[in-house]
PDB file of C-alpha atoms in Angstrom:
ATOM      1  CA  UNK A   1      55.000  58.849-163.824  1.00 68.00           C
ATOM      2  CA  UNK A   2      56.312  62.193-165.017  1.00 75.00           C
ATOM      3  CA  UNK A   3      56.952  60.902-168.535  1.00 85.00           C
ATOM      4  CA  UNK A   4      53.485  59.393-168.606  1.00 85.00           C
ATOM      5  CA  UNK A   5      51.970  62.786-167.712  1.00 89.00           C
ATOM      6  CA  UNK A   6      53.947  64.458-170.487  1.00 91.00           C
ATOM      7  CA  UNK A   7      52.754  61.908-173.043  1.00 91.00           C
ATOM      8  CA  UNK A   8      49.163  62.276-171.811  1.00 93.00           C
ATOM      9  CA  UNK A   9      49.181  66.066-171.996  1.00 92.00           C
ATOM     10  CA  UNK A  10      50.768  66.185-175.440  1.00 93.00           C
ATOM     11  CA  UNK A  11      48.231  63.628-176.646  1.00 93.00           C
ATOM     12  CA  UNK A  12      45.443  65.896-175.445  1.00 95.00           C
ATOM     13  CA  UNK A  13      47.006  68.782-177.342  1.00 95.00           C
ATOM     14  CA  UNK A  14      47.178  66.680-180.485  1.00 94.00           C
ATOM     15  CA  UNK A  15      43.566  65.677-179.935  1.00 94.00           C
ATOM     16  CA  UNK A  16      42.424  69.270-179.980  1.00 96.00           C
ATOM     17  CA  UNK A  17      44.515  70.137-183.030  1.00 95.00           C
ATOM     18  CA  UNK A  18      42.911  67.287-184.985  1.00 94.00           C
ATOM     19  CA  UNK A  19      39.372  68.663-184.640  1.00 94.00           C
ATOM     20  CA  UNK A  20      39.701  71.905-186.647  1.00 94.00           C
ATOM     21  CA  UNK A  21      41.921  70.188-189.195  1.00 93.00           C
ATOM     22  CA  UNK A  22      39.286  67.476-189.707  1.00 92.00           C
ATOM     23  CA  UNK A  23      36.459  69.987-189.966  1.00 92.00           C
ATOM     24  CA  UNK A  24      38.226  72.172-192.540  1.00 91.00           C
ATOM     25  CA  UNK A  25      39.380  69.162-194.578  1.00 89.00           C
ATOM     26  CA  UNK A  26      35.910  67.636-194.754  1.00 87.00           C
ATOM     27  CA  UNK A  27      34.418  70.911-195.964  1.00 83.00           C
ATOM     28  CA  UNK A  28      36.358  70.409-199.196  1.00 83.00           C
ATOM     29  CA  UNK A  29      37.002  66.665-199.469  1.00 81.00           C
ATOM     30  CA  UNK A  30      34.683  63.881-198.248  1.00 79.00           C
ATOM     31  CA  UNK A  31      36.066  60.589-197.092  1.00 74.00           C
ATOM     32  CA  UNK A  32      35.428  58.108-199.950  1.00 76.00           C
ATOM     33  CA  UNK A  33      33.136  55.562-198.342  1.00 75.00           C
ATOM     34  CA  UNK A  34      29.397  55.027-198.227  1.00 74.00           C
ATOM     35  CA  UNK A  35      27.485  57.467-200.507  1.00 76.00           C
ATOM     36  CA  UNK A  36      30.748  59.224-201.387  1.00 78.00           C
ATOM     37  CA  UNK A  37      32.627  56.097-202.408  1.00 74.00           C
ATOM     38  CA  UNK A  38      34.760  56.613-205.524  1.00 76.00           C
ATOM     39  CA  UNK A  39      37.748  54.992-207.180  1.00 76.00           C
ATOM     40  CA  UNK A  40      41.310  56.235-206.896  1.00 74.00           C
ATOM     41  CA  UNK A  41      41.869  55.655-203.169  1.00 79.00           C
ATOM     42  CA  UNK A  42      43.893  52.466-203.356  1.00 83.00           C
ATOM     43  CA  UNK A  43      43.013  48.947-202.146  1.00 89.00           C
ATOM     44  CA  UNK A  44      39.664  48.324-200.499  1.00 87.00           C
ATOM     45  CA  UNK A  45      38.205  45.780-198.087  1.00 88.00           C
ATOM     46  CA  UNK A  46      34.765  44.544-197.199  1.00 89.00           C
ATOM     47  CA  UNK A  47      32.946  47.346-195.239  1.00 88.00           C
ATOM     48  CA  UNK A  48      32.039  45.045-192.330  1.00 89.00           C
ATOM     49  CA  UNK A  49      35.688  43.996-191.906  1.00 92.00           C
ATOM     50  CA  UNK A  50      36.819  47.624-192.161  1.00 91.00           C
ATOM     51  CA  UNK A  51      34.424  48.727-189.431  1.00 92.00           C
ATOM     52  CA  UNK A  52      35.464  45.858-187.191  1.00 94.00           C
ATOM     53  CA  UNK A  53      39.209  46.482-187.564  1.00 95.00           C
ATOM     54  CA  UNK A  54      39.252  50.297-187.411  1.00 95.00           C
ATOM     55  CA  UNK A  55      36.920  50.516-184.389  1.00 96.00           C
ATOM     56  CA  UNK A  56      38.430  47.560-182.507  1.00 96.00           C
ATOM     57  CA  UNK A  57      41.056  49.532-180.490  1.00 96.00           C
ATOM     58  CA  UNK A  58      38.202  51.047-178.482  1.00 96.00           C
ATOM     59  CA  UNK A  59      37.690  47.608-176.908  1.00 97.00           C
ATOM     60  CA  UNK A  60      41.030  45.864-176.734  1.00 97.00           C
ATOM     61  CA  UNK A  61      43.124  48.946-175.930  1.00 97.00           C
ATOM     62  CA  UNK A  62      40.707  50.001-173.183  1.00 97.00           C
ATOM     63  CA  UNK A  63      40.970  46.552-171.633  1.00 95.00           C
ATOM     64  CA  UNK A  64      44.775  46.698-171.885  1.00 96.00           C
ATOM     65  CA  UNK A  65      45.143  50.195-170.386  1.00 94.00           C
ATOM     66  CA  UNK A  66      42.496  50.097-167.653  1.00 95.00           C
ATOM     67  CA  UNK A  67      44.160  47.558-165.290  1.00 94.00           C
ATOM     68  CA  UNK A  68      47.286  49.766-165.084  1.00 93.00           C
ATOM     69  CA  UNK A  69      45.427  52.805-163.780  1.00 92.00           C
ATOM     70  CA  UNK A  70      45.623  53.734-160.099  1.00 92.00           C
ATOM     71  CA  UNK A  71      41.792  53.725-159.952  1.00 93.00           C
ATOM     72  CA  UNK A  72      41.471  50.232-161.466  1.00 92.00           C
ATOM     73  CA  UNK A  73      39.779  48.913-158.297  1.00 92.00           C
ATOM     74  CA  UNK A  74      37.541  51.988-157.835  1.00 93.00           C
ATOM     75  CA  UNK A  75      33.928  51.054-158.725  1.00 93.00           C
ATOM     76  CA  UNK A  76      33.330  54.611-159.985  1.00 94.00           C
ATOM     77  CA  UNK A  77      35.977  54.190-162.641  1.00 94.00           C
ATOM     78  CA  UNK A  78      34.493  50.899-163.877  1.00 94.00           C
ATOM     79  CA  UNK A  79      31.007  52.359-163.946  1.00 95.00           C
ATOM     80  CA  UNK A  80      32.169  55.479-165.765  1.00 96.00           C
ATOM     81  CA  UNK A  81      33.926  53.609-168.582  1.00 96.00           C
ATOM     82  CA  UNK A  82      30.954  51.232-169.091  1.00 96.00           C
ATOM     83  CA  UNK A  83      28.923  53.447-171.512  1.00 97.00           C
ATOM     84  CA  UNK A  84      32.018  53.937-173.675  1.00 97.00           C
ATOM     85  CA  UNK A  85      32.551  50.167-173.884  1.00 97.00           C
ATOM     86  CA  UNK A  86      28.843  49.521-174.406  1.00 96.00           C
ATOM     87  CA  UNK A  87      28.713  51.841-177.429  1.00 96.00           C
ATOM     88  CA  UNK A  88      31.780  50.311-178.986  1.00 96.00           C
ATOM     89  CA  UNK A  89      30.703  46.740-178.368  1.00 96.00           C
ATOM     90  CA  UNK A  90      27.802  47.545-180.648  1.00 94.00           C
ATOM     91  CA  UNK A  91      30.012  49.384-183.155  1.00 94.00           C
ATOM     92  CA  UNK A  92      32.740  46.732-183.296  1.00 94.00           C
ATOM     93  CA  UNK A  93      30.699  43.531-183.035  1.00 93.00           C
ATOM     94  CA  UNK A  94      27.010  44.037-183.849  1.00 91.00           C
ATOM     95  CA  UNK A  95      27.094  46.717-186.519  1.00 89.00           C
ATOM     96  CA  UNK A  96      29.642  44.937-188.810  1.00 89.00           C
ATOM     97  CA  UNK A  97      27.589  41.732-188.565  1.00 87.00           C
ATOM     98  CA  UNK A  98      24.523  43.636-189.747  1.00 83.00           C
ATOM     99  CA  UNK A  99      26.450  45.100-192.662  1.00 81.00           C
ATOM    100  CA  UNK A 100      27.699  41.674-193.681  1.00 73.00           C
ATOM    101  CA  UNK A 101      24.166  40.372-194.238  1.00 63.00           C
ATOM    102  CA  UNK A 102      22.892  43.066-196.592  1.00 56.00           C
ATOM    103  CA  UNK A 103      21.422  41.974-199.884  1.00 43.00           C
ATOM    104  CA  UNK A 104      23.796  44.283-201.724  1.00 46.00           C
ATOM    105  CA  UNK A 105      26.853  42.553-200.284  1.00 46.00           C
ATOM    106  CA  UNK A 106      25.456  39.104-201.099  1.00 46.00           C
ATOM    107  CA  UNK A 107      25.106  40.044-204.767  1.00 47.00           C
ATOM    108  CA  UNK A 108      28.273  42.052-205.206  1.00 43.00           C
ATOM    109  CA  UNK A 109      31.917  41.247-204.589  1.00 40.00           C
ATOM    110  CA  UNK A 110      32.847  44.531-202.957  1.00 38.00           C
ATOM    111  CA  UNK A 111      36.544  43.794-203.189  1.00 40.00           C
ATOM    112  CA  UNK A 112      36.361  44.254-206.940  1.00 39.00           C
ATOM    113  CA  UNK A 113      34.142  47.344-207.056  1.00 40.00           C
ATOM    114  CA  UNK A 114      34.042  50.886-205.770  1.00 45.00           C
ATOM    115  CA  UNK A 115      31.717  49.668-203.015  1.00 65.00           C
ATOM    116  CA  UNK A 116      34.650  48.402-200.938  1.00 83.00           C
ATOM    117  CA  UNK A 117      35.919  50.419-197.997  1.00 85.00           C
ATOM    118  CA  UNK A 118      39.290  52.136-198.748  1.00 89.00           C
ATOM    119  CA  UNK A 119      42.043  50.734-196.584  1.00 90.00           C
ATOM    120  CA  UNK A 120      43.684  54.170-196.237  1.00 90.00           C
ATOM    121  CA  UNK A 121      40.505  55.568-194.666  1.00 90.00           C
ATOM    122  CA  UNK A 122      40.250  52.557-192.310  1.00 91.00           C
ATOM    123  CA  UNK A 123      43.920  53.078-191.339  1.00 94.00           C
ATOM    124  CA  UNK A 124      43.317  56.757-190.494  1.00 92.00           C
ATOM    125  CA  UNK A 125      40.272  55.878-188.413  1.00 94.00           C
ATOM    126  CA  UNK A 126      42.273  53.155-186.671  1.00 96.00           C
ATOM    127  CA  UNK A 127      44.903  55.737-185.709  1.00 96.00           C
ATOM    128  CA  UNK A 128      42.295  58.155-184.372  1.00 96.00           C
ATOM    129  CA  UNK A 129      40.696  55.409-182.316  1.00 96.00           C
ATOM    130  CA  UNK A 130      44.075  54.472-180.817  1.00 96.00           C
ATOM    131  CA  UNK A 131      44.632  58.040-179.709  1.00 96.00           C
ATOM    132  CA  UNK A 132      41.080  58.602-178.478  1.00 97.00           C
ATOM    133  CA  UNK A 133      40.869  55.324-176.576  1.00 97.00           C
ATOM    134  CA  UNK A 134      44.206  55.982-174.863  1.00 96.00           C
ATOM    135  CA  UNK A 135      42.934  59.352-173.644  1.00 97.00           C
ATOM    136  CA  UNK A 136      39.491  58.224-172.490  1.00 97.00           C
ATOM    137  CA  UNK A 137      40.661  55.003-170.801  1.00 96.00           C
ATOM    138  CA  UNK A 138      43.769  56.528-169.230  1.00 96.00           C
ATOM    139  CA  UNK A 139      41.881  59.515-167.836  1.00 95.00           C
ATOM    140  CA  UNK A 140      39.036  57.450-166.371  1.00 95.00           C
ATOM    141  CA  UNK A 141      41.344  54.760-164.913  1.00 95.00           C
ATOM    142  CA  UNK A 142      44.223  56.935-163.752  1.00 94.00           C
ATOM    143  CA  UNK A 143      44.089  60.737-164.023  1.00 93.00           C
ATOM    144  CA  UNK A 144      40.587  61.580-162.790  1.00 92.00           C
ATOM    145  CA  UNK A 145      40.620  62.625-159.124  1.00 89.00           C
ATOM    146  CA  UNK A 146      37.750  60.612-157.673  1.00 87.00           C
ATOM    147  CA  UNK A 147      38.628  61.575-154.097  1.00 84.00           C
ATOM    148  CA  UNK A 148      38.250  65.310-154.766  1.00 80.00           C
ATOM    149  CA  UNK A 149      35.059  64.729-156.768  1.00 77.00           C
ATOM    150  CA  UNK A 150      32.140  65.075-154.366  1.00 74.00           C
ATOM    151  CA  UNK A 151      30.003  61.922-154.441  1.00 78.00           C
ATOM    152  CA  UNK A 152      26.681  63.685-155.040  1.00 86.00           C
ATOM    153  CA  UNK A 153      27.978  65.780-157.941  1.00 88.00           C
ATOM    154  CA  UNK A 154      29.714  62.791-159.497  1.00 90.00           C
ATOM    155  CA  UNK A 155      26.499  60.767-159.580  1.00 93.00           C
ATOM    156  CA  UNK A 156      24.412  63.749-160.687  1.00 93.00           C
ATOM    157  CA  UNK A 157      26.686  64.362-163.639  1.00 93.00           C
ATOM    158  CA  UNK A 158      26.974  60.682-164.431  1.00 95.00           C
ATOM    159  CA  UNK A 159      23.230  59.983-164.521  1.00 96.00           C
ATOM    160  CA  UNK A 160      22.411  63.243-166.319  1.00 96.00           C
ATOM    161  CA  UNK A 161      25.017  62.443-168.958  1.00 97.00           C
ATOM    162  CA  UNK A 162      23.901  58.817-169.091  1.00 97.00           C
ATOM    163  CA  UNK A 163      20.354  59.863-169.985  1.00 98.00           C
ATOM    164  CA  UNK A 164      21.669  62.036-172.814  1.00 97.00           C
ATOM    165  CA  UNK A 165      24.020  59.268-173.914  1.00 98.00           C
ATOM    166  CA  UNK A 166      21.229  56.686-173.864  1.00 97.00           C
ATOM    167  CA  UNK A 167      18.881  58.865-175.964  1.00 97.00           C
ATOM    168  CA  UNK A 168      21.676  59.420-178.490  1.00 97.00           C
ATOM    169  CA  UNK A 169      22.528  55.720-178.734  1.00 96.00           C
ATOM    170  CA  UNK A 170      18.857  54.776-179.275  1.00 97.00           C
ATOM    171  CA  UNK A 171      18.655  57.290-182.110  1.00 96.00           C
ATOM    172  CA  UNK A 172      21.975  56.112-183.574  1.00 96.00           C
ATOM    173  CA  UNK A 173      21.196  52.381-183.431  1.00 94.00           C
ATOM    174  CA  UNK A 174      17.643  52.808-184.746  1.00 94.00           C
ATOM    175  CA  UNK A 175      18.818  54.970-187.660  1.00 93.00           C
ATOM    176  CA  UNK A 176      21.577  52.510-188.611  1.00 90.00           C
ATOM    177  CA  UNK A 177      19.038  49.705-188.521  1.00 91.00           C
ATOM    178  CA  UNK A 178      16.755  51.571-190.913  1.00 89.00           C
ATOM    179  CA  UNK A 179      19.606  52.302-193.327  1.00 89.00           C
ATOM    180  CA  UNK A 180      20.874  48.716-193.246  1.00 85.00           C
ATOM    181  CA  UNK A 181      17.291  47.503-193.809  1.00 85.00           C
ATOM    182  CA  UNK A 182      17.058  49.615-196.970  1.00 84.00           C
ATOM    183  CA  UNK A 183      20.322  48.082-198.234  1.00 81.00           C
ATOM    184  CA  UNK A 184      18.938  44.620-197.675  1.00 78.00           C
ATOM    185  CA  UNK A 185      16.049  45.408-199.992  1.00 77.00           C
ATOM    186  CA  UNK A 186      18.518  45.930-202.860  1.00 72.00           C
ATOM    187  CA  UNK A 187      17.847  48.136-205.860  1.00 68.00           C
ATOM    188  CA  UNK A 188      20.211  50.966-204.925  1.00 75.00           C
ATOM    189  CA  UNK A 189      19.792  53.872-202.567  1.00 80.00           C
ATOM    190  CA  UNK A 190      16.324  54.879-201.373  1.00 84.00           C
ATOM    191  CA  UNK A 191      14.951  57.835-199.415  1.00 85.00           C
ATOM    192  CA  UNK A 192      14.789  56.791-195.723  1.00 87.00           C
ATOM    193  CA  UNK A 193      11.525  57.872-194.090  1.00 88.00           C
ATOM    194  CA  UNK A 194       9.873  57.905-190.698  1.00 87.00           C
ATOM    195  CA  UNK A 195      10.977  58.800-187.201  1.00 88.00           C
ATOM    196  CA  UNK A 196      14.013  61.031-186.983  1.00 91.00           C
ATOM    197  CA  UNK A 197      14.456  60.787-190.747  1.00 90.00           C
ATOM    198  CA  UNK A 198      11.501  63.184-191.038  1.00 91.00           C
ATOM    199  CA  UNK A 199      13.639  65.823-189.331  1.00 93.00           C
ATOM    200  CA  UNK A 200      17.162  65.289-190.579  1.00 93.00           C
ATOM    201  CA  UNK A 201      18.981  63.431-193.348  1.00 90.00           C
ATOM    202  CA  UNK A 202      21.477  61.842-190.986  1.00 92.00           C
ATOM    203  CA  UNK A 203      19.865  60.964-187.620  1.00 95.00           C
ATOM    204  CA  UNK A 204      22.537  58.278-187.193  1.00 94.00           C
ATOM    205  CA  UNK A 205      25.139  61.046-187.030  1.00 95.00           C
ATOM    206  CA  UNK A 206      22.895  63.202-184.834  1.00 96.00           C
ATOM    207  CA  UNK A 207      22.506  60.313-182.395  1.00 96.00           C
ATOM    208  CA  UNK A 208      26.245  59.815-182.150  1.00 96.00           C
ATOM    209  CA  UNK A 209      26.828  63.494-181.538  1.00 97.00           C
ATOM    210  CA  UNK A 210      24.268  63.372-178.724  1.00 97.00           C
ATOM    211  CA  UNK A 211      25.963  60.291-177.293  1.00 97.00           C
ATOM    212  CA  UNK A 212      29.328  61.931-176.933  1.00 97.00           C
ATOM    213  CA  UNK A 213      27.755  65.126-175.608  1.00 97.00           C
ATOM    214  CA  UNK A 214      26.396  62.896-172.845  1.00 97.00           C
ATOM    215  CA  UNK A 215      29.813  61.317-172.399  1.00 97.00           C
ATOM    216  CA  UNK A 216      31.399  64.777-171.974  1.00 97.00           C
ATOM    217  CA  UNK A 217      28.837  65.534-169.263  1.00 96.00           C
ATOM    218  CA  UNK A 218      29.489  62.199-167.519  1.00 95.00           C
ATOM    219  CA  UNK A 219      33.274  62.611-167.535  1.00 94.00           C
ATOM    220  CA  UNK A 220      33.271  66.400-167.041  1.00 92.00           C
ATOM    221  CA  UNK A 221      36.758  66.500-168.522  1.00 93.00           C
ATOM    222  CA  UNK A 222      38.855  67.967-171.326  1.00 95.00           C
ATOM    223  CA  UNK A 223      39.254  64.508-172.848  1.00 96.00           C
ATOM    224  CA  UNK A 224      35.472  63.927-172.872  1.00 96.00           C
ATOM    225  CA  UNK A 225      34.779  67.332-174.380  1.00 96.00           C
ATOM    226  CA  UNK A 226      37.561  66.787-176.918  1.00 96.00           C
ATOM    227  CA  UNK A 227      35.892  63.580-178.077  1.00 97.00           C
ATOM    228  CA  UNK A 228      32.578  65.439-178.507  1.00 97.00           C
ATOM    229  CA  UNK A 229      34.380  68.182-180.417  1.00 97.00           C
ATOM    230  CA  UNK A 230      36.061  65.726-182.750  1.00 96.00           C
ATOM    231  CA  UNK A 231      32.802  63.901-183.322  1.00 96.00           C
ATOM    232  CA  UNK A 232      31.174  67.145-184.428  1.00 96.00           C
ATOM    233  CA  UNK A 233      34.155  68.046-186.614  1.00 95.00           C
ATOM    234  CA  UNK A 234      33.870  64.704-188.400  1.00 94.00           C
ATOM    235  CA  UNK A 235      30.134  64.135-188.636  1.00 94.00           C
ATOM    236  CA  UNK A 236      28.658  67.601-189.249  1.00 94.00           C
ATOM    237  CA  UNK A 237      30.500  68.196-192.552  1.00 93.00           C
ATOM    238  CA  UNK A 238      29.779  64.605-193.637  1.00 92.00           C
ATOM    239  CA  UNK A 239      26.091  65.014-192.784  1.00 91.00           C
ATOM    240  CA  UNK A 240      25.908  68.166-194.869  1.00 92.00           C
ATOM    241  CA  UNK A 241      27.553  66.368-197.771  1.00 90.00           C
ATOM    242  CA  UNK A 242      25.101  63.486-197.417  1.00 90.00           C
ATOM    243  CA  UNK A 243      22.176  65.929-197.307  1.00 90.00           C
ATOM    244  CA  UNK A 244      23.372  67.574-200.518  1.00 89.00           C
ATOM    245  CA  UNK A 245      23.835  64.135-202.112  1.00 88.00           C
ATOM    246  CA  UNK A 246      20.252  63.223-201.321  1.00 88.00           C
ATOM    247  CA  UNK A 247      18.982  66.481-202.750  1.00 89.00           C
ATOM    248  CA  UNK A 248      20.924  66.047-205.993  1.00 86.00           C
ATOM    249  CA  UNK A 249      20.018  62.343-206.413  1.00 87.00           C
ATOM    250  CA  UNK A 250      16.338  62.502-205.605  1.00 85.00           C
ATOM    251  CA  UNK A 251      15.478  66.075-206.534  1.00 85.00           C
ATOM    252  CA  UNK A 252      11.846  66.990-205.930  1.00 81.00           C
ATOM    253  CA  UNK A 253      11.187  63.600-204.348  1.00 84.00           C
ATOM    254  CA  UNK A 254      13.392  64.446-201.389  1.00 86.00           C
ATOM    255  CA  UNK A 255      11.686  66.275-198.459  1.00 87.00           C
ATOM    256  CA  UNK A 256      12.843  69.899-198.455  1.00 85.00           C
ATOM    257  CA  UNK A 257      11.940  70.417-194.790  1.00 87.00           C
ATOM    258  CA  UNK A 258      14.710  68.127-193.566  1.00 89.00           C
ATOM    259  CA  UNK A 259      17.889  69.556-192.122  1.00 92.00           C
ATOM    260  CA  UNK A 260      21.247  67.815-192.479  1.00 91.00           C
ATOM    261  CA  UNK A 261      21.993  66.697-188.936  1.00 90.00           C
ATOM    262  CA  UNK A 262      20.609  68.971-186.170  1.00 91.00           C
ATOM    263  CA  UNK A 263      16.805  69.152-186.147  1.00 88.00           C
ATOM    264  CA  UNK A 264      15.495  72.629-187.101  1.00 85.00           C
ATOM    265  CA  UNK A 265      19.057  74.080-187.162  1.00 85.00           C
ATOM    266  CA  UNK A 266      21.449  72.675-189.755  1.00 83.00           C
TER     267      UNK A 266
END
């Protein structure tokens, strides 16, 4: 038990060191996938397979870790981890299937072009998801003190955070659906329009940031807040880079009133 606590605490420390490192790195060098895909990053794989593999630890590792927690039989623990699993069921199963059916992928062998997903990037994401899943699942199933947590405050935090989480997931899923729909049309990149796209260039990133803000409220923990912090460190610089990419590619045809990721702010 003592060695497990040491591992857990040092993993949290590592988690918090990753966030500023990621943020600073992405200010100068964008991960080479999606709009920023470019050669020179080694072997690639089909994007749908990459998303499935690199996000998969969030499901199978959670299911492996959870039964060994001392709160495994506590209904609160099972309820608390459910939004996390719900999000990643969509990300691991549904989202890659949508990517696989795009018109662009049917016409192009992505393994032989710069449109493939770099394996090195998928491997780094896989490593982060291992670390993050261990922290979230281990804390919810084992280290959270449910007995000391007053029942009323637990449920108030949970449902408040769940509302925020739900709003974020709706925005995220809807935005991804719009972007995948544009890919299915073929003919290269287009300016996405309507809904949250009238406010920001990357509502899919905004939605995910909102989701993990809700998760940090639900869990009310350092591990939950750390996940939110790492999400911001990863997605805010990427959203800004995507926003600049849109401006440079479409020029005067791109709406100047849009922000990058946070409506009316940045």
